Amino acid sequence: MSISWAFPTKCEHFPRRQLNPPRPHQNKNPRLQNLSNLRRPKNRCRQSQKRRPQPSFLNQKADPKDSRKNQEAALKRLDALARLERQAKADAAAKAIAANGNKTGATSAHQIKGNEVSRGNSLTGLTRLDHDRYLDDIEMRIRKMWSPPKFLAKASLRVRVVLFINSQGIIIEHKVVQSSGNSVFDDSAVAAIESAQPFAPPPDSLESLLAQQGVELDLEPAGYR
Amino acid sequence: MKTSFAVFVLILSIMSQLGGMNVASAQNAGAYIRITDAKFKKSLMALPAFQFQGVSAASPQHLKIGKDLFDVFRNDMEVSGYFDFIKPDAFLEDTVQTGLRPVGQEQNGFNFSSWKQISTDFLVRVGYRINGDDLSVDTYTYFVPQAKLVLGKTYRAKVGDTRTLAHSFANDVIKELTGTKGMFLSRIVTSRSTKPGQKEIFIMDWDGSNSKQVSSHKSIAVSPTWSGDGKTIAYSAFAFHANDKRRNLDLFTYDTTTGRRFLVSYRKGINSGSTFFPDGRNLLLTISNSGNPDLFKMSLDGKSLDRVTNGPRGAMNVEPSVSPDSSKIAFSSDRNGRPHIFVMNVDGSNVRQITIAGEYNSSPRWSPDGQRLVFAGFDKSHFDIFTVNADGSDMVRLTSAKKQNGKMADNEDPSYSPDGRHVLYISNRTGANQLYISTIDGEVERRITFDNSSYFKPHWSPAFD
């Protein structure tokens, strides 16, 4: 059996391996003839727009440079979560020791304080889901509002902005921590961030983190080839 | 016991904290979002009519020069695909009365605020003066959101070179915004039908103007190609060999600066599909006098010949293109049954097949940065233009057009612009083959020729500045 390969249509990217193309719908049963009209060919333009590479470490089709950056991004996110978890566990441990009678002295419950975040939280399960979902929401809102100029599409620019958000989802402050070197590009990113607010009110586990340490936005749009 | 347990817990907590801090890079924020996707959009350009700045009133001839300057520049800006234009009736200022510079620098200057109000990104103010045969043009390009002058330059030329002057200005604007010059001074060489059964070689500007015939063999001349410095053209034409009493496809070179023509290779059979090596000292072409049409590297005088491909027997190896760094050759071959695109090292080793889909893939050409190839592929019923990475990945279709009868049109013979932002090709959607260009993302397409002849195998020149 020969597999017939297909050329990409105008809006689609040609994948390295293509699964079996859809067979024409064959309906021998005349009563079901009309159903064949329901099977319309897929609108590949819309599909390919949905399938743009997402900044997720699960995207295996990313090229090595992208996947390294995505992995770094994923690592940073995991680290932030791990730190919060450790702090929460240490707090719980301290409470347990204190509750069991503090016969060994205060030093045993003394914790080394790194970046201090809201106490008494544990970020597992549903809380972690809220955390991820909230950050994804911010990302989506900013991405919708951002239209950098086309003449910069091939310039490989990157700007990093730290954003502080209050408990109502309004921006307290934004700080450009790493400029792209191009003020037009930086301005377009900041304008997008400002116009993407108000964001949703953050979940409790994130509230003080967002207000005090903020969230870092790493904006590096890939232009077209 | 309890003391040691407590110390153990203490040490554990220290180690876990330290461990955490080592792995994480120093950053203040605890949360991190990375965005690698954005909808790039065109910038809004305000381009008022160019101001005549002579002492006396402008003659109709002067006004025509100003209009030509304007039309050529506007067309260049539009083709770049970076700009949308604000309609003149939306302007809040009378640009005939206001000066070319802002209020602070000139008494009659313009106000940035009246341009900001209509969301202008770029404002271009131009004035021109004509003194006999001499044309002088003052240009000011402003980025309005920052009230900044991006490019302020004066151009001078003879009145006969109006179009060239406008193209230079367009190139400079693109260079200022993107870092690389535009292609607006480039040209096209192509084969074009003159009479039934006859095709000759023509050279024209990239926008189709200034078309000049440069061959008159009164037979069929095809496959023209530019040398890397843009001075020489090589092409093939059918010539009658009196000894053999037959026509043969011979290779010629034509020097565009001196007009001199040379017969370079007249070996029996095909001497065609030629392309220059980037250093301009050798040609790569298909020669068939050894039996198979194979690729040969040939000196410019036609004498020294190095074989690059060797069959296999019965196969045709044609339409070569040398990569800009001279390391690889892309060509079309039917050695595996149907014509497909292959890439090999410049010495002929390591031949690998690039296209696997389709019935007929041909005429590959490298992009100026050597990363991608453009070619024509036959898809079920018609040819379309595709670009692909040099390893065969990430194929993108550029064209899709219908003829008047509803059938799909053929788009063939593609060629990159010298700045790599556009692709040139022929299309028969209007009936006969006409020249079209498209941005490399396939979004903006432009027809270049508007006549009744048919064009074949165009080649985009190198940059001429």
Coordinates of C-alpha atoms in Angstrom, one line a residue, chain B residues 217-402:
Chain B
H217 CA 19.4 35.5 -32.1
K218 CA 16.0 35.2 -33.9
S219 CA 15.7 31.8 -32.4
I220 CA 14.9 30.6 -28.8
A221 CA 17.1 32.1 -26.0
V222 CA 16.4 30.7 -22.5
S223 CA 17.7 30.3 -18.9
P224 CA 19.5 33.6 -18.4
T225 CA 21.4 34.1 -15.1
W226 CA 23.3 37.0 -13.5
S227 CA 26.9 36.9 -12.3
G228 CA 27.5 37.8 -8.7
D229 CA 28.7 41.3 -9.5
G230 CA 25.7 41.9 -11.8
K231 CA 27.9 42.8 -14.8
T232 CA 27.6 39.6 -16.9
I233 CA 24.7 37.5 -18.0
A234 CA 25.0 33.9 -19.2
Y235 CA 22.2 32.3 -21.2
S236 CA 21.6 29.6 -23.7
A237 CA 20.2 29.9 -27.2
F238 CA 19.6 27.6 -30.1
A239 CA 22.1 28.2 -32.8
F240 CA 22.5 26.5 -36.2
H241 CA 25.7 24.4 -36.5
A242 CA 26.5 24.4 -40.2
N243 CA 28.8 21.4 -40.0
D244 CA 26.2 19.2 -38.4
K245 CA 23.3 20.9 -40.2
R246 CA 21.4 21.0 -37.0
R247 CA 20.5 23.4 -34.2
N248 CA 22.3 23.1 -31.0
L249 CA 21.6 24.7 -27.6
D250 CA 24.8 26.8 -27.1
L251 CA 25.9 28.8 -24.1
F252 CA 26.6 32.6 -24.4
T253 CA 27.8 35.3 -22.1
Y254 CA 26.8 38.9 -22.4
D255 CA 28.7 41.8 -20.8
T256 CA 26.1 44.4 -19.8
T257 CA 28.7 47.2 -19.4
T258 CA 30.4 46.8 -22.8
G259 CA 27.6 45.0 -24.7
R260 CA 30.1 42.3 -25.9
R261 CA 28.8 38.8 -26.4
F262 CA 30.8 35.6 -26.3
L263 CA 30.0 32.1 -27.5
V264 CA 31.3 30.0 -24.5
S265 CA 30.2 26.4 -25.0
Y266 CA 28.9 24.8 -28.2
R267 CA 29.4 21.2 -27.3
K268 CA 27.0 18.9 -29.0
G269 CA 23.6 18.7 -27.4
I270 CA 22.6 20.8 -24.4
N271 CA 24.7 23.6 -22.9
S272 CA 22.1 25.0 -20.6
G273 CA 20.7 25.8 -17.1
S274 CA 23.8 27.7 -16.3
T275 CA 24.5 29.4 -13.0
F276 CA 27.6 31.4 -11.8
F277 CA 29.7 30.4 -8.9
P278 CA 29.7 33.2 -6.3
D279 CA 33.3 34.1 -7.1
G280 CA 32.3 34.7 -10.7
R281 CA 35.2 32.7 -12.2
N282 CA 33.3 29.5 -13.1
L283 CA 29.9 28.4 -14.4
L284 CA 28.0 25.4 -13.4
L285 CA 25.7 24.0 -16.1
T286 CA 24.2 21.0 -17.7
I287 CA 26.1 19.5 -20.7
S288 CA 24.8 16.5 -22.5
N289 CA 27.6 15.7 -25.0
S290 CA 28.8 12.7 -23.0
G291 CA 25.4 11.0 -23.3
N292 CA 23.6 11.9 -20.0
P293 CA 22.7 15.4 -19.3
D294 CA 25.1 16.0 -16.3
L295 CA 26.4 18.9 -14.3
F296 CA 29.8 20.3 -15.2
K297 CA 31.9 23.1 -13.7
M298 CA 33.3 25.2 -16.5
S299 CA 35.6 28.1 -16.7
L300 CA 34.3 31.3 -18.1
D301 CA 36.1 30.9 -21.4
G302 CA 34.5 27.5 -21.9
K303 CA 37.6 25.5 -22.1
S304 CA 38.2 23.8 -18.8
L305 CA 35.6 21.3 -17.7
D306 CA 35.1 19.4 -14.4
R307 CA 32.4 16.8 -14.1
V308 CA 30.3 17.2 -11.0
T309 CA 27.5 14.6 -11.4
N310 CA 27.7 11.2 -13.1
G311 CA 24.3 9.9 -14.1
P312 CA 23.1 7.3 -13.0
R313 CA 22.5 6.3 -16.6
G314 CA 19.3 7.5 -18.1
A315 CA 18.9 10.2 -15.5
M316 CA 19.0 14.0 -16.2
N317 CA 20.8 16.3 -13.7
V318 CA 19.7 19.8 -14.5
E319 CA 18.9 23.3 -13.1
P320 CA 21.8 23.7 -10.7
S321 CA 22.2 26.5 -8.1
V322 CA 25.3 27.1 -6.1
S323 CA 24.8 28.2 -2.4
P324 CA 26.1 31.7 -1.5
D325 CA 28.9 30.3 0.6
S326 CA 30.0 28.0 -2.3
S327 CA 29.7 24.9 -0.2
K328 CA 26.7 23.2 -1.7
I329 CA 24.8 22.7 -5.0
A330 CA 21.1 22.3 -5.3
F331 CA 19.8 20.7 -8.5
S332 CA 16.9 18.9 -10.0
S333 CA 17.2 15.2 -11.1
D334 CA 14.9 12.3 -12.1
R335 CA 17.4 9.6 -11.0
N336 CA 14.9 8.1 -8.6
G337 CA 12.0 8.1 -11.1
R338 CA 10.4 11.6 -10.9
P339 CA 12.2 14.9 -10.9
H340 CA 13.1 15.9 -7.4
I341 CA 15.3 18.5 -5.7
F342 CA 18.7 17.2 -4.5
V343 CA 21.5 18.9 -2.6
M344 CA 25.1 17.9 -2.7
N345 CA 28.5 19.2 -1.7
V346 CA 30.2 21.4 -4.3
D347 CA 32.6 18.6 -5.2
G348 CA 29.7 16.3 -6.1
S349 CA 29.8 14.1 -2.9
N350 CA 27.0 13.5 -0.3
V351 CA 24.0 13.7 -2.6
R352 CA 20.8 13.8 -0.7
Q353 CA 17.2 14.1 -1.8
I354 CA 15.4 17.1 -0.4
T355 CA 11.8 16.7 -1.7
I356 CA 9.9 13.5 -1.3
A357 CA 6.3 14.5 -2.1
G358 CA 4.8 15.3 -5.4
E359 CA 5.3 14.3 -9.0
Y360 CA 7.6 17.0 -10.3
N361 CA 9.9 19.3 -8.3
S362 CA 12.3 21.5 -10.2
S363 CA 14.2 24.8 -10.6
P364 CA 15.7 25.1 -7.1
R365 CA 17.4 28.3 -6.0
W366 CA 19.2 29.2 -2.8
S367 CA 18.1 32.2 -0.6
P368 CA 20.8 34.9 -0.1
D369 CA 21.5 33.7 3.4
G370 CA 22.0 30.1 2.3
Q371 CA 19.4 28.8 4.7
R372 CA 16.5 28.0 2.4
L373 CA 15.7 26.8 -1.1
V374 CA 12.8 28.0 -3.3
F375 CA 11.5 25.7 -6.0
A376 CA 8.5 24.9 -8.1
G377 CA 6.5 21.7 -7.2
F378 CA 3.7 20.0 -9.1
D379 CA 0.8 19.4 -6.8
K380 CA -2.0 17.2 -8.3
S381 CA -2.9 19.6 -11.1
H382 CA -0.6 22.5 -11.2
F383 CA 2.8 24.0 -10.2
D384 CA 3.2 26.2 -7.1
I385 CA 6.2 27.9 -5.5
F386 CA 7.5 26.4 -2.3
T387 CA 10.3 27.3 0.1
V388 CA 12.1 24.7 2.3
N389 CA 15.0 24.5 4.6
A390 CA 18.2 23.1 3.1
D391 CA 17.6 19.8 4.9
G392 CA 14.1 19.5 3.6
S393 CA 12.2 20.5 6.7
D394 CA 9.6 23.3 7.2
M395 CA 8.2 23.5 3.7
V396 CA 6.0 26.5 3.0
R397 CA 3.7 27.1 0.0
L398 CA 3.9 30.7 -1.3
T399 CA 1.4 30.7 -4.2
S400 CA -2.1 29.7 -4.9
A401 CA -4.0 31.3 -7.8
K402 CA -6.9 30.5 -10.1

